[in-house]
Short mmCIF file of N, CA and C and ligand atoms in Angstrom, two decimals:
data_model
loop_
_atom_site.label_atom_id
_atom_site.label_comp_id
_atom_site.label_asym_id
_atom_site.label_seq_id
_atom_site.Cartn_x
_atom_site.Cartn_y
_atom_site.Cartn_z
N MET A 883 7.27 -5.21 18.11
CA MET A 883 8.36 -5.71 17.52
C MET A 883 8.40 -3.70 17.51
N LYS A 884 10.14 -4.15 18.47
CA LYS A 884 10.69 -3.13 18.61
C LYS A 884 11.43 -2.52 17.19
N GLU A 885 11.62 -3.13 16.83
CA GLU A 885 13.23 -2.69 15.88
C GLU A 885 12.66 -2.70 14.40
N GLY A 886 13.12 -2.42 13.09
CA GLY A 886 12.58 -2.40 12.27
C GLY A 886 12.30 -1.84 11.52
N LYS A 887 12.61 -1.02 10.70
CA LYS A 887 11.19 0.04 9.43
C LYS A 887 10.28 -0.29 8.68
N LEU A 888 9.36 0.74 9.11
CA LEU A 888 8.69 0.38 7.71
C LEU A 888 8.39 1.85 6.91
N ILE A 889 7.53 1.60 5.48
CA ILE A 889 8.14 2.44 4.81
C ILE A 889 6.54 2.32 4.47
N ILE A 890 5.37 3.47 4.13
CA ILE A 890 4.53 3.04 3.07
C ILE A 890 3.83 4.08 2.49
N LEU A 891 3.68 2.94 0.75
CA LEU A 891 3.42 4.17 -0.26
C LEU A 891 2.32 4.06 -0.46
N VAL A 892 1.11 5.21 -0.56
CA VAL A 892 0.05 4.80 -0.83
C VAL A 892 -0.38 6.43 -1.49
N ALA A 893 -1.11 5.29 -2.48
CA ALA A 893 -1.64 6.83 -3.31
C ALA A 893 -3.21 5.86 -4.62
N PRO A 894 -3.91 7.41 -4.75
CA PRO A 894 -4.98 6.43 -5.27
C PRO A 894 -4.86 6.01 -7.19
N SER A 895 -5.70 5.19 -7.14
CA SER A 895 -5.29 4.83 -8.52
C SER A 895 -4.67 5.20 -9.60
N GLY A 896 -3.54 4.78 -10.41
CA GLY A 896 -3.43 5.64 -11.67
C GLY A 896 -2.58 6.82 -10.58
N GLY A 897 -1.46 6.97 -10.07
CA GLY A 897 -0.69 7.78 -9.51
C GLY A 897 0.12 7.65 -9.62
N GLY A 898 0.68 6.58 -10.03
CA GLY A 898 2.29 5.68 -10.41
C GLY A 898 2.72 5.13 -8.24
N LYS A 899 1.73 4.76 -8.15
CA LYS A 899 2.16 4.33 -6.90
C LYS A 899 3.29 2.67 -7.46
N SER A 900 2.15 2.01 -8.18
CA SER A 900 3.48 0.40 -8.66
C SER A 900 5.28 0.52 -9.24
N THR A 901 4.63 1.56 -10.10
CA THR A 901 6.41 2.35 -11.23
C THR A 901 6.61 2.30 -9.72
N LEU A 902 6.76 3.80 -8.62
CA LEU A 902 7.78 4.08 -7.73
C LEU A 902 8.40 3.04 -7.27
N ALA A 903 7.07 2.53 -6.52
CA ALA A 903 7.72 0.64 -5.94
C ALA A 903 8.74 -0.21 -6.51
N LYS A 904 8.59 -0.50 -7.90
CA LYS A 904 9.63 -1.55 -8.42
C LYS A 904 10.60 -0.38 -8.38
N ARG A 905 10.69 0.54 -8.39
CA ARG A 905 12.16 1.67 -8.87
C ARG A 905 12.95 1.29 -7.15
N LEU A 906 11.85 1.76 -5.80
CA LEU A 906 12.55 1.76 -4.85
C LEU A 906 13.07 -0.53 -4.24
N PHE A 907 11.74 -1.01 -4.90
CA PHE A 907 13.29 -2.60 -4.81
C PHE A 907 14.15 -2.65 -5.90
N ASP A 908 14.25 -1.99 -6.62
CA ASP A 908 15.93 -2.14 -7.14
C ASP A 908 17.06 -1.47 -6.89
N ASP A 909 16.44 -0.37 -5.99
CA ASP A 909 17.64 1.18 -5.45
C ASP A 909 17.68 0.88 -4.01
N PHE A 910 17.10 -0.24 -3.24
CA PHE A 910 17.44 -0.69 -1.90
C PHE A 910 16.99 -2.55 -1.51
N ASP A 911 18.16 -2.55 -1.44
CA ASP A 911 18.48 -3.96 -1.71
C ASP A 911 17.81 -4.29 -0.70
N GLN A 912 17.90 -4.01 0.80
CA GLN A 912 17.73 -4.98 1.94
C GLN A 912 15.99 -4.20 2.63
N LEU A 913 15.08 -4.05 0.72
CA LEU A 913 13.59 -3.61 0.96
C LEU A 913 12.72 -4.78 0.62
N ARG A 914 11.44 -5.35 1.57
CA ARG A 914 11.16 -6.06 1.13
C ARG A 914 9.47 -5.12 1.09
N LEU A 915 8.78 -6.48 0.79
CA LEU A 915 7.54 -6.37 0.08
C LEU A 915 6.62 -6.78 1.20
N SER A 916 5.09 -5.57 2.47
CA SER A 916 4.87 -6.91 3.32
C SER A 916 3.97 -7.82 2.68
N VAL A 917 3.84 -9.02 2.32
CA VAL A 917 2.01 -9.73 0.85
C VAL A 917 1.47 -10.18 2.22
N SER A 918 0.03 -8.98 1.78
CA SER A 918 -1.15 -8.96 2.65
C SER A 918 -1.32 -10.46 2.09
N ALA A 919 -2.76 -10.99 3.37
CA ALA A 919 -3.86 -11.87 3.17
C ALA A 919 -5.57 -10.90 2.47
N THR A 920 -5.20 -11.40 1.17
CA THR A 920 -7.03 -11.25 1.13
C THR A 920 -7.35 -12.33 0.84
N THR A 921 -9.45 -12.46 1.19
CA THR A 921 -9.72 -13.13 0.07
C THR A 921 -10.46 -13.65 -1.09
N ARG A 922 -9.57 -12.35 -2.09
CA ARG A 922 -10.14 -12.09 -3.61
C ARG A 922 -9.77 -13.18 -4.29
N ALA A 923 -9.90 -13.77 -5.45
CA ALA A 923 -9.22 -14.54 -6.01
C ALA A 923 -8.25 -14.04 -6.83
N PRO A 924 -6.94 -14.75 -6.81
CA PRO A 924 -5.52 -13.39 -7.30
C PRO A 924 -6.47 -13.62 -9.36
N ARG A 925 -5.30 -12.86 -9.23
CA ARG A 925 -5.47 -11.76 -10.98
C ARG A 925 -4.16 -13.05 -12.22
N GLU A 926 -4.25 -13.49 -12.77
CA GLU A 926 -3.27 -13.42 -14.02
C GLU A 926 -2.00 -12.99 -13.91
N GLY A 927 -0.86 -14.78 -13.54
CA GLY A 927 -0.07 -14.03 -13.19
C GLY A 927 0.48 -13.47 -11.76
N GLU A 928 -0.70 -13.15 -10.78
CA GLU A 928 -0.54 -13.48 -9.76
C GLU A 928 -0.58 -14.60 -8.99
N GLN A 929 0.72 -14.70 -7.78
CA GLN A 929 1.22 -15.73 -7.49
C GLN A 929 1.02 -15.91 -5.58
N ASP A 930 0.65 -17.00 -4.97
CA ASP A 930 0.22 -17.22 -3.59
C ASP A 930 1.31 -17.13 -2.61
N GLY A 931 1.67 -16.14 -1.80
CA GLY A 931 2.83 -16.09 -1.28
C GLY A 931 3.97 -14.90 -1.39
N VAL A 932 4.20 -14.54 -2.99
CA VAL A 932 4.30 -13.56 -3.35
C VAL A 932 3.56 -12.15 -3.78
N HIS A 933 2.37 -12.39 -4.51
CA HIS A 933 1.66 -10.92 -4.35
C HIS A 933 0.30 -10.89 -2.97
N TYR A 934 0.04 -11.70 -2.54
CA TYR A 934 -1.14 -12.04 -1.65
C TYR A 934 -1.07 -13.11 -1.26
N TYR A 935 -1.55 -13.34 0.34
CA TYR A 935 -1.91 -14.97 0.35
C TYR A 935 -3.37 -14.53 -0.03
N PHE A 936 -3.54 -16.14 -0.32
CA PHE A 936 -4.77 -16.24 -1.33
C PHE A 936 -5.86 -17.33 -0.35
N ILE A 937 -6.89 -16.99 0.83
CA ILE A 937 -6.85 -17.44 1.59
C ILE A 937 -8.21 -17.09 1.66
N SER A 938 -9.29 -18.00 2.12
CA SER A 938 -10.83 -18.09 1.83
C SER A 938 -10.93 -17.18 3.49
N HIS A 939 -12.65 -16.68 3.12
CA HIS A 939 -13.52 -16.50 3.60
C HIS A 939 -13.57 -16.57 5.48
N ASP A 940 -13.91 -17.42 5.29
CA ASP A 940 -13.21 -18.37 6.47
C ASP A 940 -11.79 -18.29 6.97
N GLU A 941 -11.23 -18.21 6.52
CA GLU A 941 -9.34 -18.59 7.25
C GLU A 941 -9.08 -17.68 7.54
N PHE A 942 -9.34 -16.12 6.96
CA PHE A 942 -9.67 -14.36 7.53
C PHE A 942 -9.94 -14.81 7.84
N GLN A 943 -11.43 -15.51 8.23
CA GLN A 943 -11.74 -14.70 10.09
C GLN A 943 -11.56 -15.51 11.12
N GLN A 944 -10.72 -16.40 10.69
CA GLN A 944 -10.16 -17.60 11.47
C GLN A 944 -8.94 -16.64 12.14
N ARG A 945 -8.27 -15.77 11.47
CA ARG A 945 -7.25 -15.15 11.94
C ARG A 945 -6.71 -13.80 12.30
N ILE A 946 -8.31 -12.91 11.95
CA ILE A 946 -8.74 -12.36 13.05
C ILE A 946 -8.52 -12.36 14.03
N ASP A 947 -9.92 -13.48 14.27
CA ASP A 947 -10.34 -14.45 15.88
C ASP A 947 -8.72 -14.74 16.13
N ASN A 948 -7.69 -14.94 15.85
CA ASN A 948 -6.34 -15.25 16.24
C ASN A 948 -5.49 -14.00 16.69
N ASN A 949 -6.45 -13.28 16.59
CA ASN A 949 -4.99 -11.59 16.49
C ASN A 949 -4.17 -12.06 15.37
N GLU A 950 -4.06 -12.41 14.41
CA GLU A 950 -2.94 -12.26 12.84
C GLU A 950 -2.67 -11.68 12.62
N PHE A 951 -3.96 -10.41 12.58
CA PHE A 951 -3.19 -9.04 11.74
C PHE A 951 -3.18 -8.02 12.29
N VAL A 952 -2.41 -6.58 11.69
CA VAL A 952 -1.90 -5.83 12.58
C VAL A 952 -3.06 -4.89 12.35
N GLU A 953 -2.80 -4.87 10.75
CA GLU A 953 -4.39 -4.41 10.32
C GLU A 953 -5.32 -5.49 9.79
N TRP A 954 -6.95 -4.79 9.12
CA TRP A 954 -7.47 -5.15 8.41
C TRP A 954 -8.52 -4.32 7.78
N GLU A 955 -8.74 -4.44 6.42
CA GLU A 955 -10.54 -3.47 6.06
C GLU A 955 -10.57 -4.67 5.27
N GLU A 956 -12.42 -3.71 5.11
CA GLU A 956 -13.22 -4.62 4.41
C GLU A 956 -13.54 -4.02 3.05
N PHE A 957 -13.27 -3.99 1.97
CA PHE A 957 -14.69 -3.26 1.00
C PHE A 957 -15.36 -4.11 0.39
N TYR A 958 -16.15 -2.63 0.24
CA TYR A 958 -17.86 -2.69 -0.20
C TYR A 958 -18.19 -3.69 -0.63
N ASN A 959 -17.52 -4.56 -1.12
CA ASN A 959 -18.23 -5.63 -1.93
C ASN A 959 -18.04 -7.06 -1.26
N GLY A 960 -17.10 -6.58 -0.11
CA GLY A 960 -16.75 -8.05 1.00
C GLY A 960 -15.58 -8.37 0.81
N THR A 961 -14.99 -7.75 0.28
CA THR A 961 -13.65 -8.45 0.39
C THR A 961 -12.61 -7.95 1.34
N ARG A 962 -12.00 -9.27 1.58
CA ARG A 962 -10.95 -8.10 3.11
C ARG A 962 -9.31 -8.49 2.35
N TYR A 963 -8.90 -7.46 3.20
CA TYR A 963 -7.82 -7.71 2.81
C TYR A 963 -6.71 -7.39 4.02
N GLY A 964 -5.51 -7.77 4.31
CA GLY A 964 -4.89 -7.92 6.03
C GLY A 964 -3.80 -8.41 5.37
N THR A 965 -2.60 -6.91 6.74
CA THR A 965 -1.02 -6.79 7.00
C THR A 965 -1.74 -8.04 7.93
N LEU A 966 0.29 -9.27 7.90
CA LEU A 966 -0.25 -10.37 8.47
C LEU A 966 1.55 -9.47 10.14
N GLN A 967 0.94 -9.95 11.24
CA GLN A 967 1.69 -9.95 11.64
C GLN A 967 3.30 -10.66 11.50
N SER A 968 2.77 -12.15 10.93
CA SER A 968 3.82 -12.54 11.27
C SER A 968 5.05 -11.77 10.02
N ASP A 969 4.36 -11.78 9.29
CA ASP A 969 4.35 -11.79 7.86
C ASP A 969 6.01 -10.53 7.89
N ILE A 970 5.75 -9.41 8.87
CA ILE A 970 5.45 -7.68 9.02
C ILE A 970 7.00 -8.69 10.34
N GLU A 971 7.22 -9.54 11.03
CA GLU A 971 7.99 -9.98 11.87
C GLU A 971 9.40 -10.99 11.62
N ASN A 972 8.48 -11.33 10.48
CA ASN A 972 10.09 -12.44 10.05
C ASN A 972 10.64 -11.88 9.31
N LYS A 973 10.68 -10.70 8.20
CA LYS A 973 11.04 -9.51 6.82
C LYS A 973 12.67 -9.32 8.14
N ILE A 974 11.48 -8.60 9.42
CA ILE A 974 12.05 -7.87 10.27
C ILE A 974 14.02 -8.30 11.04
N LYS A 975 13.76 -9.60 11.78
CA LYS A 975 13.48 -10.66 12.22
C LYS A 975 15.70 -10.58 10.96
N SER A 976 14.82 -10.93 9.59
CA SER A 976 15.63 -11.54 8.21
C SER A 976 16.13 -10.16 8.63
N GLY A 977 16.15 -8.85 8.91
CA GLY A 977 16.93 -7.73 8.56
C GLY A 977 16.60 -6.90 7.93
N TYR A 978 15.26 -6.99 7.11
CA TYR A 978 15.00 -6.10 6.33
C TYR A 978 14.04 -5.16 6.21
N PHE A 979 14.01 -4.29 5.21
CA PHE A 979 13.08 -3.25 5.41
C PHE A 979 11.69 -3.55 4.69
N ILE A 980 10.72 -2.97 5.35
CA ILE A 980 9.37 -3.02 5.21
C ILE A 980 9.16 -2.01 3.89
N LEU A 981 8.53 -2.78 2.74
CA LEU A 981 7.56 -1.25 2.30
C LEU A 981 6.05 -2.06 2.58
N LEU A 982 5.12 -1.36 2.85
CA LEU A 982 3.78 -1.83 2.80
C LEU A 982 3.23 -1.16 1.17
N ASP A 983 2.35 -2.25 0.21
CA ASP A 983 1.53 -1.74 -0.03
C ASP A 983 -0.01 -1.38 -0.09
N ILE A 984 -0.56 -0.27 0.20
CA ILE A 984 -2.17 -0.11 1.38
C ILE A 984 -2.82 0.66 1.00
N GLU A 985 -4.13 0.64 1.14
CA GLU A 985 -4.75 1.62 1.43
C GLU A 985 -5.06 2.24 1.98
N VAL A 986 -5.04 3.99 2.54
CA VAL A 986 -4.82 4.57 3.40
C VAL A 986 -5.85 4.47 4.88
N LYS A 987 -6.70 3.66 4.58
CA LYS A 987 -7.14 3.24 5.77
C LYS A 987 -6.28 2.89 6.86
N GLY A 988 -5.48 1.48 6.25
CA GLY A 988 -4.73 1.07 6.45
C GLY A 988 -3.80 1.15 7.32
N ALA A 989 -3.03 2.38 5.72
CA ALA A 989 -2.17 2.22 6.20
C ALA A 989 -1.49 3.47 7.67
N ILE A 990 -2.78 4.72 7.99
CA ILE A 990 -2.84 5.76 8.67
C ILE A 990 -3.23 4.82 10.29
N ASN A 991 -3.69 3.36 10.08
CA ASN A 991 -3.52 2.66 11.58
C ASN A 991 -1.54 1.83 11.56
N ILE A 992 -1.93 1.70 10.75
CA ILE A 992 -0.07 0.93 10.92
C ILE A 992 0.97 2.44 11.43
N LYS A 993 0.89 3.39 10.39
CA LYS A 993 1.17 4.34 11.14
C LYS A 993 0.79 4.54 12.68
N LYS A 994 0.25 4.74 13.45
CA LYS A 994 -0.64 4.56 14.62
C LYS A 994 1.10 3.75 15.77
N ILE A 995 0.30 2.87 14.46
CA ILE A 995 1.24 1.77 16.14
C ILE A 995 2.09 1.57 15.35
N PHE A 996 2.78 2.16 14.88
CA PHE A 996 4.43 1.59 14.29
C PHE A 996 5.41 3.34 14.78
N GLY A 997 4.68 4.30 15.12
CA GLY A 997 5.02 5.99 14.69
C GLY A 997 6.52 5.95 14.22
N GLU A 998 7.59 5.89 15.03
CA GLU A 998 8.53 6.64 14.67
C GLU A 998 9.28 5.47 13.67
N GLN A 999 9.04 4.91 13.45
CA GLN A 999 9.51 3.22 12.60
C GLN A 999 8.56 2.87 11.56
N CYS A 1000 8.06 4.25 11.78
CA CYS A 1000 7.40 3.32 10.10
C CYS A 1000 7.72 5.30 9.20
N LEU A 1001 7.89 5.49 8.48
CA LEU A 1001 7.51 6.21 7.55
C LEU A 1001 6.44 6.29 6.01
N SER A 1002 4.81 6.88 6.39
CA SER A 1002 3.88 7.30 6.12
C SER A 1002 4.26 8.41 4.39
N ILE A 1003 3.98 8.09 3.00
CA ILE A 1003 3.42 8.35 2.12
C ILE A 1003 3.01 8.58 1.09
N PHE A 1004 2.69 9.10 1.42
CA PHE A 1004 1.39 10.02 0.11
C PHE A 1004 1.25 10.51 -1.23
N ILE A 1005 0.97 9.82 -2.13
CA ILE A 1005 1.44 10.12 -3.70
C ILE A 1005 0.67 10.96 -4.59
N GLN A 1006 1.03 12.26 -3.95
CA GLN A 1006 -0.73 13.17 -5.11
C GLN A 1006 -0.70 13.00 -6.46
N PRO A 1007 -2.34 13.23 -6.70
CA PRO A 1007 -1.93 13.76 -7.72
C PRO A 1007 -1.94 14.95 -8.30
N PRO A 1008 -1.74 15.99 -9.46
CA PRO A 1008 -1.34 17.44 -9.24
C PRO A 1008 -3.38 17.16 -9.41
N SER A 1009 -3.54 17.29 -9.59
CA SER A 1009 -5.73 16.95 -10.03
C SER A 1009 -6.16 16.10 -9.52
N LEU A 1010 -7.84 16.23 -9.65
CA LEU A 1010 -8.52 15.57 -10.12
C LEU A 1010 -8.61 14.69 -11.30
N GLN A 1011 -8.16 16.52 -11.86
CA GLN A 1011 -8.77 16.32 -13.76
C GLN A 1011 -7.51 15.48 -14.60
N VAL A 1012 -6.19 15.70 -13.77
CA VAL A 1012 -4.84 14.76 -14.19
C VAL A 1012 -5.07 13.56 -14.36
N LEU A 1013 -5.21 13.29 -12.41
CA LEU A 1013 -5.69 11.28 -12.29
C LEU A 1013 -6.58 11.04 -13.14
N GLU A 1014 -7.83 11.54 -13.49
CA GLU A 1014 -8.88 12.00 -14.49
C GLU A 1014 -7.60 10.79 -16.29
N ASP A 1015 -7.78 12.27 -16.36
CA ASP A 1015 -6.55 12.05 -17.32
C ASP A 1015 -5.78 10.93 -17.57
N ARG A 1016 -4.56 10.79 -16.79
CA ARG A 1016 -4.08 9.91 -16.37
C ARG A 1016 -4.79 8.17 -16.85
N LEU A 1017 -6.04 7.57 -16.04
CA LEU A 1017 -6.63 6.69 -16.03
C LEU A 1017 -7.71 6.21 -17.81
N LYS A 1018 -7.75 7.75 -17.42
CA LYS A 1018 -8.59 7.44 -19.55
C LYS A 1018 -7.20 7.06 -20.72
N LYS A 1019 -6.05 7.41 -19.99
CA LYS A 1019 -4.68 7.28 -20.76
C LYS A 1019 -4.45 5.78 -20.51
N ARG A 1020 -4.57 5.35 -19.35
CA ARG A 1020 -4.09 4.01 -19.48
C ARG A 1020 -4.92 2.64 -20.35
N GLY A 1021 -6.13 3.22 -20.31
CA GLY A 1021 -7.38 2.32 -20.86
C GLY A 1021 -7.78 0.49 -19.99
N THR A 1022 -8.00 1.10 -18.08
CA THR A 1022 -7.87 0.36 -18.23
C THR A 1022 -9.33 0.57 -17.89
N GLU A 1023 -10.27 1.23 -17.67
CA GLU A 1023 -11.62 1.70 -17.32
C GLU A 1023 -12.66 2.01 -18.38
N ASN A 1024 -13.53 1.50 -17.92
CA ASN A 1024 -14.96 1.23 -18.29
C ASN A 1024 -15.44 3.35 -17.62
N ASP A 1025 -16.00 3.29 -17.80
CA ASP A 1025 -17.31 4.56 -17.26
C ASP A 1025 -17.50 4.38 -15.89
N GLU A 1026 -17.83 3.08 -15.64
CA GLU A 1026 -18.69 3.26 -14.33
C GLU A 1026 -17.43 2.69 -13.71
N THR A 1027 -15.89 2.50 -13.95
CA THR A 1027 -14.96 1.51 -13.11
C THR A 1027 -14.08 3.47 -12.59
N LEU A 1028 -13.71 3.72 -14.41
CA LEU A 1028 -13.30 5.91 -13.82
C LEU A 1028 -14.40 6.07 -13.34
N ALA A 1029 -15.46 6.42 -12.24
CA ALA A 1029 -16.39 7.09 -12.30
C ALA A 1029 -16.03 6.74 -10.24
N LEU A 1030 -15.78 5.40 -10.09
CA LEU A 1030 -15.28 4.83 -9.02
C LEU A 1030 -14.57 5.03 -8.56
N ARG A 1031 -13.89 4.72 -9.23
CA ARG A 1031 -11.67 5.86 -9.01
C ARG A 1031 -11.56 6.67 -8.78
N LEU A 1032 -12.47 7.46 -9.51
CA LEU A 1032 -11.98 9.24 -9.60
C LEU A 1032 -12.95 8.99 -8.23
N GLU A 1033 -13.95 9.09 -7.47
CA GLU A 1033 -14.88 8.79 -6.59
C GLU A 1033 -14.04 8.27 -4.84
N ARG A 1034 -13.35 7.66 -5.30
CA ARG A 1034 -12.21 6.71 -4.31
C ARG A 1034 -11.01 7.41 -3.56
N ALA A 1035 -10.43 8.09 -5.08
CA ALA A 1035 -9.77 9.14 -4.96
C ALA A 1035 -9.74 10.65 -4.29
N LYS A 1036 -11.15 10.71 -4.75
CA LYS A 1036 -11.24 12.46 -4.19
C LYS A 1036 -11.57 12.13 -3.09
N GLU A 1037 -11.30 10.84 -1.71
CA GLU A 1037 -12.25 10.97 -0.66
C GLU A 1037 -10.50 10.30 -0.20
N GLU A 1038 -9.82 9.92 -0.88
CA GLU A 1038 -8.44 8.66 -0.67
C GLU A 1038 -7.60 10.56 -0.02
N LEU A 1039 -8.03 11.11 -0.83
CA LEU A 1039 -6.98 12.49 -1.18
C LEU A 1039 -7.36 14.03 0.10
N THR A 1040 -8.75 13.58 0.95
CA THR A 1040 -8.52 14.06 2.34
C THR A 1040 -8.58 13.81 3.29
N TYR A 1041 -7.65 12.66 3.33
CA TYR A 1041 -6.04 11.63 4.41
C TYR A 1041 -4.56 12.16 4.06
N SER A 1042 -4.92 13.31 3.46
CA SER A 1042 -3.56 13.04 3.06
C SER A 1042 -2.94 13.66 3.96
N ASP A 1043 -3.54 14.84 4.54
CA ASP A 1043 -2.55 15.72 5.94
C ASP A 1043 -2.36 14.51 7.47
N GLN A 1044 -2.64 13.31 7.41
CA GLN A 1044 -1.80 12.31 8.14
C GLN A 1044 -1.14 11.77 7.76
N PHE A 1045 -0.90 12.05 6.69
CA PHE A 1045 0.79 11.72 6.47
C PHE A 1045 2.07 12.36 7.25
N ASP A 1046 2.93 11.38 6.91
CA ASP A 1046 4.44 11.90 7.35
C ASP A 1046 5.05 12.94 6.20
N ARG A 1047 4.18 12.56 5.02
CA ARG A 1047 5.18 13.62 4.19
C ARG A 1047 3.44 13.03 2.88
N VAL A 1048 3.62 14.21 2.67
CA VAL A 1048 2.83 13.50 0.45
C VAL A 1048 3.30 14.52 -0.71
N ILE A 1049 4.30 13.81 -1.38
CA ILE A 1049 4.59 14.33 -2.43
C ILE A 1049 3.65 13.94 -4.10
N ILE A 1050 3.96 15.50 -4.29
CA ILE A 1050 2.87 15.39 -5.79
C ILE A 1050 3.63 14.90 -7.06
N ASN A 1051 3.04 13.60 -7.59
CA ASN A 1051 2.86 13.05 -8.31
C ASN A 1051 2.54 14.27 -9.69
N ASP A 1052 3.56 14.66 -10.04
CA ASP A 1052 3.41 16.15 -11.36
C ASP A 1052 3.84 15.30 -12.36
N ASP A 1053 5.66 15.03 -12.22
CA ASP A 1053 6.31 14.18 -12.89
C ASP A 1053 6.99 13.20 -12.08
N LEU A 1054 7.11 11.51 -12.48
CA LEU A 1054 7.51 10.89 -11.92
C LEU A 1054 8.79 11.00 -11.70
N ASP A 1055 9.66 11.66 -12.64
CA ASP A 1055 11.50 10.80 -11.99
C ASP A 1055 11.06 12.05 -10.76
N THR A 1056 10.79 12.93 -10.61
CA THR A 1056 11.06 13.65 -9.98
C THR A 1056 10.43 12.86 -8.92
N ALA A 1057 9.39 13.22 -9.18
CA ALA A 1057 8.12 12.50 -7.79
C ALA A 1057 9.40 11.05 -6.72
N TYR A 1058 10.14 10.39 -8.18
CA TYR A 1058 10.41 9.16 -7.42
C TYR A 1058 11.81 9.76 -7.01
N ALA A 1059 13.29 10.76 -7.05
CA ALA A 1059 13.75 11.69 -6.90
C ALA A 1059 13.49 12.07 -5.42
N LYS A 1060 12.09 12.58 -5.12
CA LYS A 1060 11.96 12.97 -3.90
C LYS A 1060 11.60 11.66 -3.09
N VAL A 1061 11.20 10.75 -3.72
CA VAL A 1061 10.82 9.24 -2.82
C VAL A 1061 12.19 9.05 -2.25
N LYS A 1062 12.19 8.70 -3.06
CA LYS A 1062 14.25 8.57 -2.82
C LYS A 1062 15.29 8.92 -1.75
N MET A 1063 14.83 9.59 -1.72
CA MET A 1063 15.82 10.01 -0.65
C MET A 1063 15.77 10.79 0.79
N LEU A 1064 14.26 11.04 0.77
CA LEU A 1064 12.91 10.40 2.09
C LEU A 1064 13.32 8.86 2.82
N VAL A 1065 13.34 7.94 1.32
CA VAL A 1065 13.55 7.73 2.13
C VAL A 1065 15.23 6.07 2.66
N SER A 1066 16.33 7.16 1.56
CA SER A 1066 16.91 7.05 2.14
C SER A 1066 16.83 7.21 3.27
N ASP A 1067 17.12 8.57 3.75
CA ASP A 1067 16.40 9.81 4.87
C ASP A 1067 16.52 8.54 6.36
N PHE A 1068 15.09 8.17 5.49
CA PHE A 1068 14.92 7.48 6.29
C PHE A 1068 15.89 6.62 7.23
N LEU A 1069 16.38 5.77 6.55
CA LEU A 1069 16.98 3.69 5.86
C LEU A 1069 18.38 3.89 6.71
N LYS A 1070 18.47 5.53 7.13
CA LYS A 1070 20.32 5.73 6.48
C LYS A 1070 20.51 5.31 8.95
P1 LIG B 175 -6.25 -5.16 -5.08
O1 LIG B 175 -6.93 -5.86 -5.19
O2 LIG B 175 -6.37 -4.06 -6.13
O3 LIG B 175 -4.93 -5.43 -5.13
O4 LIG B 175 -5.60 -4.12 -3.97
C1 LIG B 175 -7.26 -3.36 -3.56
C2 LIG B 175 -6.09 -2.47 -2.63
O5 LIG B 175 -6.62 -2.37 -1.56
C3 LIG B 175 -5.30 -1.19 -2.69
O6 LIG B 175 -5.17 -0.04 -2.29
C4 LIG B 175 -4.03 -1.84 -2.06
O7 LIG B 175 -2.72 -1.14 -1.70
C5 LIG B 175 -4.36 -2.56 -0.75
N1 LIG B 175 -4.74 -3.76 -0.33
C6 LIG B 175 -3.93 -4.84 -0.62
N2 LIG B 175 -3.42 -5.68 0.41
C7 LIG B 175 -3.62 -4.50 1.83
C8 LIG B 175 -3.53 -4.71 3.56
O8 LIG B 175 -3.50 -5.78 3.62
N3 LIG B 175 -3.94 -3.56 4.26
C9 LIG B 175 -5.23 -2.85 3.59
N4 LIG B 175 -5.46 -2.49 4.55
N5 LIG B 175 -5.40 -2.62 2.15
C10 LIG B 175 -4.86 -3.33 0.93
#
């Protein structure tokens, strides 16, 4: 894929990523989400082909064997997620820019593959304490999942220097203004 521009937004959970992504889609008409394939079950409200392509483990393996993924990762519980070459290609061919919402290792792989065609942005919480406070306030976690998410966030933070830009999310509006400017410059 010689043409096309990709943007990757990565943030430890509770980092405000989904709000930032939503605002980007509102502000940039030509931006489309890369729809990944996953072996996890759909959550309520999630639609096949819109949020993910929900496929079986066997089909995922077949697609790996057929080299259909640009990158893929398996999580500790065995769930797999992968970026489909065809999904990205079709959107680029249709003249769209791509936004990828993937975890940190996949993001670093995509950046390596696409180089200058790709802008990778890491949204960093001001501190782990702030992240913990935000997650508690959100009320979606129990003690165990909170501890897991914080542990994961801590690990993810160690990769931030491998991103093109790091934006500290102290205040969501300020962070968004910075993201918007970066994206706007990149897509020019
Ligand atoms: P969830 O199950 O909450 O939708 O996603 C779990 C994690 O998988 C999130 O961090 C999400 O960004 C990541 N993810 C989703 N799709 C992909 C993908 O195609 N590749 C990689 N590497 N990670 C993904």
